[in-house]
Amino acid sequence: MKGLKGKRVLITGASSGIGAGMAKVLAREGCHLVLHYNTNAKGIQDTFAEVQALGAKADVLQCDFRQLDELSDFLEQAWSVFDGLDGLVNNAGIVTKSTSINDPFGKQFADTLTVNLQAPYQLSTAFAQACIAAEKPGAIVNNTSIHGQATCEWFSAYAASKAGLDAITKAQAVEWGRYGIRVNGLAPGVVPVERTEAILLKPDMEKKWCDRMPAGRYGTTEEMGEATAYLLSDATLWMTGSILTIDGGLIARGNYPLR
Ligand SMILES: NC(=O)c1ccc[n+]([C@@H]2O[C@H](COP(=O)([O-])OP(=O)(O)OC[C@H]3O[C@@H](n4cnc5c(N)ncnc54)[C@H](OP(=O)(O)O)[C@@H]3O)[C@@H](O)[C@H]2O)c1
């Protein structure tokens, strides 16, 4: 992918799922990686070993993003691994399944907004400050979700966090364009990961979902990695403030009866 080789990229939430898929694709493209995790030490060691086998230089950092006052130190540590960063992928997130009725005091709502919205806001801001101080351009990719655009039962907290992340993507792109810092969003549809595959890969469940997708199948973590590589690369130097929806056509179709 144009201009990616040698780029230094921090990926949050690289210990499983989409983040691990992104790490492998970026390693294959010649990036050097700072891989973040929170609790899954085995998962991040697996990702680390795989990206090293692909020839990438890499390092691992731990941080719990609920500790918002630790985020600027965390970004500074990540920045110092390769003496600078060219890209930040805000991928870490929690998928909270609960209705508003079951969360009347907003505890899950607040936790979800902290990890999925405030943490990326602060990490991107610290990244942008460092780029501006170094007089270097930068590229940010926020992993949002189709739930930012269209949602369903149980996802009021999650959908609010992702719609907020879409909005911050646009607002920060506007703020930082003058410094050569691009901010884009990736909005995946349904991508089976370790956390969800036991349910999503049941044949009846898979049929129910995939019949509704014009592409007729789930997405893969590798495809999300490829889209991320594109957004970080020089192929998208004129792209900022955009949300790239990759969902097999799920939300384009609308909720019409199947024909
Ligand atoms: N899979 C999908 O279908 C789908 C669709 C649309 C959007 N997304 C988005 O994709 C991103 C990755 O999700 P995934 O599906 O790949 O799930 P996942 O495998 O559960 O990955 C979540 C990642 O976020 C990290 N994380 C969770 N809580 C954290 C916290 N408090 N502090 C720091 N890191 C934390 C996890 O770290 P540890 O495990 O190390 O604690 C893990 O690396 C999320 O933002 C999600 O909203 C996923």
Short mmCIF file of C-alpha atoms and ligand atoms in Angstrom, two decimals:
data_model
loop_
_atom_site.label_atom_id
_atom_site.label_comp_id
_atom_site.label_asym_id
_atom_site.label_seq_id
_atom_site.Cartn_x
_atom_site.Cartn_y
_atom_site.Cartn_z
CA MET A 1 0.00 0.00 0.00
CA LYS A 2 1.41 3.39 -1.08
CA GLY A 3 3.79 5.01 1.43
CA LEU A 4 3.13 2.59 4.31
CA LYS A 5 6.48 0.86 4.49
CA GLY A 6 8.43 1.98 7.54
CA LYS A 7 5.49 3.88 9.10
CA ARG A 8 5.33 3.68 12.91
CA VAL A 9 1.82 2.93 14.12
CA LEU A 10 0.22 2.52 17.55
CA ILE A 11 -2.75 0.09 17.48
CA THR A 12 -4.91 0.01 20.59
CA GLY A 13 -6.67 -3.22 21.50
CA ALA A 14 -4.33 -5.44 19.49
CA SER A 15 -4.67 -8.46 21.79
CA SER A 16 -7.59 -10.07 19.88
CA GLY A 17 -10.20 -9.65 17.18
CA ILE A 18 -10.05 -6.78 14.72
CA GLY A 19 -7.01 -5.14 16.38
CA ALA A 20 -4.96 -8.33 16.00
CA GLY A 21 -6.08 -8.56 12.35
CA MET A 22 -5.04 -4.94 11.75
CA ALA A 23 -1.61 -5.64 13.31
CA LYS A 24 -0.95 -8.56 10.96
CA VAL A 25 -1.90 -6.63 7.82
CA LEU A 26 0.14 -3.56 8.85
CA ALA A 27 3.12 -5.80 9.66
CA ARG A 28 2.83 -7.39 6.21
CA GLU A 29 2.82 -3.86 4.73
CA GLY A 30 6.15 -3.07 6.44
CA CYS A 31 4.94 -0.94 9.38
CA HIS A 32 6.63 -0.87 12.80
CA LEU A 33 4.06 -1.41 15.51
CA VAL A 34 3.35 -0.43 19.08
CA LEU A 35 0.76 -2.98 20.20
CA HIS A 36 -1.53 -2.10 23.08
CA TYR A 37 -3.58 -4.42 25.30
CA ASN A 38 -5.41 -4.16 28.60
CA THR A 39 -5.97 -7.60 30.23
CA ASN A 40 -5.29 -10.26 27.58
CA ALA A 41 -1.56 -10.92 28.06
CA LYS A 42 -1.63 -14.20 26.13
CA GLY A 43 -3.45 -12.59 23.19
CA ILE A 44 -0.96 -9.75 22.87
CA GLN A 45 1.99 -12.15 23.02
CA ASP A 46 0.43 -14.10 20.14
CA THR A 47 -0.04 -10.90 18.09
CA PHE A 48 3.52 -9.80 18.95
CA ALA A 49 4.95 -13.16 17.81
CA GLU A 50 2.94 -13.09 14.57
CA VAL A 51 3.94 -9.57 13.57
CA GLN A 52 7.59 -10.31 14.36
CA ALA A 53 7.40 -13.42 12.17
CA LEU A 54 6.17 -11.10 9.38
CA GLY A 55 9.33 -9.01 9.82
CA ALA A 56 7.87 -6.05 11.76
CA LYS A 57 9.68 -4.29 14.57
CA ALA A 58 7.23 -4.20 17.46
CA ASP A 59 6.76 -3.46 21.14
CA VAL A 60 3.92 -4.04 23.59
CA LEU A 61 2.33 -1.59 26.06
CA GLN A 62 -0.45 -2.17 28.61
CA CYS A 63 -3.03 0.40 29.71
CA ASP A 64 -6.59 0.37 31.07
CA PHE A 65 -8.35 3.19 29.20
CA ARG A 66 -10.82 3.68 32.06
CA GLN A 67 -7.89 5.40 33.78
CA LEU A 68 -8.20 8.55 31.72
CA ASP A 69 -5.46 10.40 33.62
CA GLU A 70 -2.92 7.80 32.45
CA LEU A 71 -3.53 8.32 28.75
CA SER A 72 -1.12 11.15 28.03
CA ASP A 73 1.76 9.22 29.70
CA PHE A 74 0.70 6.14 27.75
CA LEU A 75 0.84 8.05 24.45
CA GLU A 76 4.23 9.51 25.41
CA GLN A 77 5.57 6.00 26.08
CA ALA A 78 4.20 4.77 22.75
CA TRP A 79 5.74 7.78 20.96
CA SER A 80 9.16 7.07 22.46
CA VAL A 81 9.34 3.39 21.33
CA PHE A 82 10.40 4.31 17.77
CA ASP A 83 11.20 7.97 18.50
CA GLY A 84 7.90 9.13 16.97
CA LEU A 85 4.66 7.81 15.50
CA ASP A 86 3.15 8.31 12.05
CA GLY A 87 -0.20 6.71 12.79
CA LEU A 88 -2.64 5.99 15.60
CA VAL A 89 -5.39 3.38 15.32
CA ASN A 90 -8.03 3.84 18.02
CA ASN A 91 -9.42 0.31 17.89
CA ALA A 92 -9.87 -0.72 21.57
CA GLY A 93 -13.49 -0.74 22.62
CA ILE A 94 -16.14 -2.49 24.64
CA VAL A 95 -19.35 -3.80 23.14
CA THR A 96 -21.95 -3.18 25.82
CA LYS A 97 -25.22 -5.01 25.36
CA SER A 98 -27.85 -3.53 27.64
CA THR A 99 -31.06 -1.59 27.35
CA SER A 100 -31.54 1.84 28.93
CA ILE A 101 -34.20 0.31 31.21
CA ASN A 102 -31.58 -2.03 32.70
CA ASP A 103 -29.09 0.79 33.28
CA PRO A 104 -31.20 3.53 34.90
CA PHE A 105 -28.24 5.20 36.65
CA GLY A 106 -26.14 5.12 33.51
CA LYS A 107 -23.21 3.14 34.97
CA GLN A 108 -22.73 1.00 31.83
CA PHE A 109 -23.44 4.06 29.72
CA ALA A 110 -20.64 6.00 31.45
CA ASP A 111 -18.14 3.11 31.23
CA THR A 112 -18.89 2.62 27.55
CA LEU A 113 -18.52 6.31 26.77
CA THR A 114 -15.24 6.42 28.72
CA VAL A 115 -13.52 3.58 26.85
CA ASN A 116 -15.09 4.03 23.40
CA LEU A 117 -15.25 7.82 23.15
CA GLN A 118 -13.35 9.80 25.77
CA ALA A 119 -10.22 7.61 25.61
CA PRO A 120 -9.87 7.90 21.80
CA TYR A 121 -10.59 11.64 22.08
CA GLN A 122 -7.72 12.05 24.56
CA LEU A 123 -5.32 9.70 22.77
CA SER A 124 -5.89 11.46 19.46
CA THR A 125 -5.37 14.83 21.11
CA ALA A 126 -2.08 13.71 22.71
CA PHE A 127 -0.99 12.22 19.36
CA ALA A 128 -1.86 15.45 17.51
CA GLN A 129 0.00 17.57 20.07
CA ALA A 130 3.11 15.41 19.62
CA CYS A 131 2.87 15.59 15.80
CA ILE A 132 2.45 19.36 15.91
CA ALA A 133 5.42 19.76 18.29
CA ALA A 134 7.55 17.56 15.98
CA GLU A 135 6.26 19.42 12.89
CA LYS A 136 5.31 16.07 11.33
CA PRO A 137 2.08 14.93 9.66
CA GLY A 138 0.05 12.08 11.12
CA ALA A 139 -2.89 9.81 10.36
CA ILE A 140 -5.55 8.63 12.80
CA VAL A 141 -8.05 5.83 12.19
CA ASN A 142 -10.95 5.49 14.61
CA ASN A 143 -12.64 2.09 14.66
CA THR A 144 -16.28 3.11 15.00
CA SER A 145 -19.15 0.80 13.98
CA ILE A 146 -22.26 0.75 11.83
CA HIS A 147 -24.04 1.29 15.18
CA GLY A 148 -22.98 4.93 14.89
CA GLN A 149 -25.34 5.16 11.89
CA ALA A 150 -28.12 2.61 12.50
CA THR A 151 -28.66 0.52 15.59
CA CYS A 152 -30.97 -2.06 17.18
CA GLU A 153 -32.19 -3.25 20.60
CA TRP A 154 -29.67 -3.31 23.50
CA PHE A 155 -27.16 -0.87 22.10
CA SER A 156 -28.06 2.60 23.40
CA ALA A 157 -24.70 3.07 25.18
CA TYR A 158 -22.65 1.44 22.43
CA ALA A 159 -24.47 3.28 19.63
CA ALA A 160 -24.08 6.62 21.44
CA SER A 161 -20.35 6.01 21.90
CA LYS A 162 -19.86 5.15 18.24
CA ALA A 163 -22.01 8.02 16.91
CA GLY A 164 -19.92 10.26 19.17
CA LEU A 165 -16.73 8.78 17.73
CA ASP A 166 -18.01 9.50 14.21
CA ALA A 167 -18.61 13.12 15.25
CA ILE A 168 -15.19 13.47 16.90
CA THR A 169 -13.59 12.00 13.77
CA LYS A 170 -15.08 14.84 11.74
CA ALA A 171 -14.45 17.57 14.34
CA GLN A 172 -10.79 16.64 14.92
CA ALA A 173 -10.21 16.28 11.15
CA VAL A 174 -11.44 19.87 10.81
CA GLU A 175 -9.30 21.11 13.71
CA TRP A 176 -6.06 19.46 12.58
CA GLY A 177 -6.16 19.58 8.78
CA ARG A 178 -3.92 22.65 8.84
CA TYR A 179 -1.20 20.60 10.58
CA GLY A 180 -1.29 17.74 8.07
CA ILE A 181 -3.03 15.43 10.52
CA ARG A 182 -5.77 13.32 8.92
CA VAL A 183 -8.56 11.71 10.94
CA ASN A 184 -10.84 9.07 9.42
CA GLY A 185 -13.22 6.44 10.74
CA LEU A 186 -13.68 2.81 9.83
CA ALA A 187 -17.23 1.55 10.44
CA PRO A 188 -17.24 -2.25 10.35
CA GLY A 189 -20.37 -4.36 10.09
CA VAL A 190 -20.47 -7.84 11.60
CA VAL A 191 -17.01 -9.39 11.93
CA PRO A 192 -16.77 -12.61 13.95
CA VAL A 193 -13.99 -12.44 16.56
CA GLU A 194 -12.98 -14.68 19.48
CA ARG A 195 -15.54 -12.84 21.64
CA THR A 196 -18.48 -13.57 19.31
CA GLU A 197 -17.67 -16.49 17.03
CA ALA A 198 -19.30 -19.18 19.18
CA ILE A 199 -22.64 -17.45 18.56
CA LEU A 200 -22.16 -15.94 15.11
CA LEU A 201 -20.83 -19.11 13.49
CA LYS A 202 -23.82 -21.24 14.50
CA PRO A 203 -25.37 -22.17 11.12
CA ASP A 204 -28.84 -20.76 11.88
CA MET A 205 -27.38 -17.49 13.21
CA GLU A 206 -24.98 -17.16 10.29
CA LYS A 207 -27.85 -17.67 7.83
CA LYS A 208 -30.02 -15.11 9.62
CA TRP A 209 -27.31 -12.45 9.41
CA CYS A 210 -25.84 -13.25 6.01
CA ASP A 211 -29.20 -13.42 4.21
CA ARG A 212 -29.56 -9.71 5.10
CA MET A 213 -26.16 -8.77 3.69
CA PRO A 214 -25.94 -8.13 -0.07
CA ALA A 215 -22.40 -9.55 0.06
CA GLY A 216 -23.86 -12.72 1.62
CA ARG A 217 -21.22 -13.25 4.31
CA TYR A 218 -19.59 -11.83 7.43
CA GLY A 219 -16.50 -9.61 7.22
CA THR A 220 -13.05 -10.71 8.33
CA THR A 221 -10.49 -9.14 10.62
CA GLU A 222 -8.06 -9.18 7.69
CA GLU A 223 -10.46 -7.08 5.61
CA MET A 224 -10.68 -4.56 8.46
CA GLY A 225 -6.86 -4.53 8.54
CA GLU A 226 -6.71 -3.86 4.81
CA ALA A 227 -9.15 -0.95 5.10
CA THR A 228 -7.07 0.45 7.97
CA ALA A 229 -3.89 0.15 5.91
CA TYR A 230 -5.62 2.08 3.12
CA LEU A 231 -6.69 4.86 5.51
CA LEU A 232 -3.17 5.16 6.94
CA SER A 233 -1.47 5.04 3.55
CA ASP A 234 -0.56 7.78 1.10
CA ALA A 235 -3.39 6.54 -1.17
CA THR A 236 -5.75 8.59 1.05
CA LEU A 237 -3.74 11.79 1.56
CA TRP A 238 -6.76 13.83 0.43
CA MET A 239 -9.18 11.94 2.64
CA THR A 240 -9.98 13.29 6.09
CA GLY A 241 -13.13 13.54 8.18
CA SER A 242 -14.62 10.52 6.38
CA ILE A 243 -16.25 7.40 7.76
CA LEU A 244 -15.55 4.32 5.64
CA THR A 245 -18.41 1.84 6.13
CA ILE A 246 -17.44 -1.77 5.39
CA ASP A 247 -20.38 -4.03 6.20
CA GLY A 248 -21.19 -6.21 3.19
CA GLY A 249 -24.00 -3.76 2.41
CA LEU A 250 -25.93 -4.52 5.62
CA ILE A 251 -27.11 -1.01 6.43
CA ALA A 252 -27.41 0.13 2.81
CA ARG A 253 -30.15 -2.47 2.34
CA GLY A 254 -32.49 -1.17 5.00
CA ASN A 255 -35.00 -3.21 6.95
CA TYR A 256 -37.16 -4.36 4.02
CA PRO A 257 -38.57 -7.90 3.89
CA LEU A 258 -36.27 -10.38 2.16
CA ARG A 259 -37.28 -11.10 -1.44
N1 LIG B 1 -16.31 -7.39 15.79
C1 LIG B 1 -17.26 -6.63 15.23
O1 LIG B 1 -18.21 -7.14 14.59
C2 LIG B 1 -17.17 -5.13 15.32
C3 LIG B 1 -18.02 -4.37 14.52
C4 LIG B 1 -17.94 -2.99 14.56
C5 LIG B 1 -17.01 -2.38 15.38
N2 LIG B 1 -16.20 -3.13 16.17
C6 LIG B 1 -15.22 -2.43 17.01
O2 LIG B 1 -13.94 -3.04 16.84
C7 LIG B 1 -13.14 -2.79 17.99
C8 LIG B 1 -12.49 -4.10 18.41
O3 LIG B 1 -13.49 -5.00 18.81
P1 LIG B 1 -13.44 -6.57 18.53
O4 LIG B 1 -14.75 -6.95 17.97
O5 LIG B 1 -12.20 -6.92 17.80
O6 LIG B 1 -13.44 -7.14 20.03
P2 LIG B 1 -12.34 -7.69 21.03
O7 LIG B 1 -11.63 -8.85 20.40
O8 LIG B 1 -13.07 -7.91 22.30
O9 LIG B 1 -11.29 -6.51 21.18
C9 LIG B 1 -11.46 -5.45 22.09
C10 LIG B 1 -10.08 -4.87 22.41
O10 LIG B 1 -10.30 -3.69 23.22
C11 LIG B 1 -9.50 -3.78 24.39
N3 LIG B 1 -10.14 -3.16 25.55
C12 LIG B 1 -11.35 -3.50 26.10
N4 LIG B 1 -11.57 -2.77 27.22
C13 LIG B 1 -10.48 -1.97 27.37
C14 LIG B 1 -10.10 -1.01 28.36
N5 LIG B 1 -10.85 -0.75 29.44
N6 LIG B 1 -8.91 -0.39 28.21
C15 LIG B 1 -8.12 -0.65 27.14
N7 LIG B 1 -8.41 -1.56 26.19
C16 LIG B 1 -9.58 -2.22 26.31
C17 LIG B 1 -9.32 -5.28 24.63
O11 LIG B 1 -8.14 -5.50 25.43
P3 LIG B 1 -7.92 -6.78 26.41
O12 LIG B 1 -8.73 -7.90 25.82
O13 LIG B 1 -6.45 -6.98 26.34
O14 LIG B 1 -8.40 -6.40 27.76
C18 LIG B 1 -9.21 -5.83 23.21
O15 LIG B 1 -7.89 -5.75 22.75
C19 LIG B 1 -14.09 -2.19 19.04
O16 LIG B 1 -13.93 -0.78 19.09
C20 LIG B 1 -15.49 -2.53 18.50
O17 LIG B 1 -16.46 -1.61 18.92
C21 LIG B 1 -16.26 -4.50 16.16
#
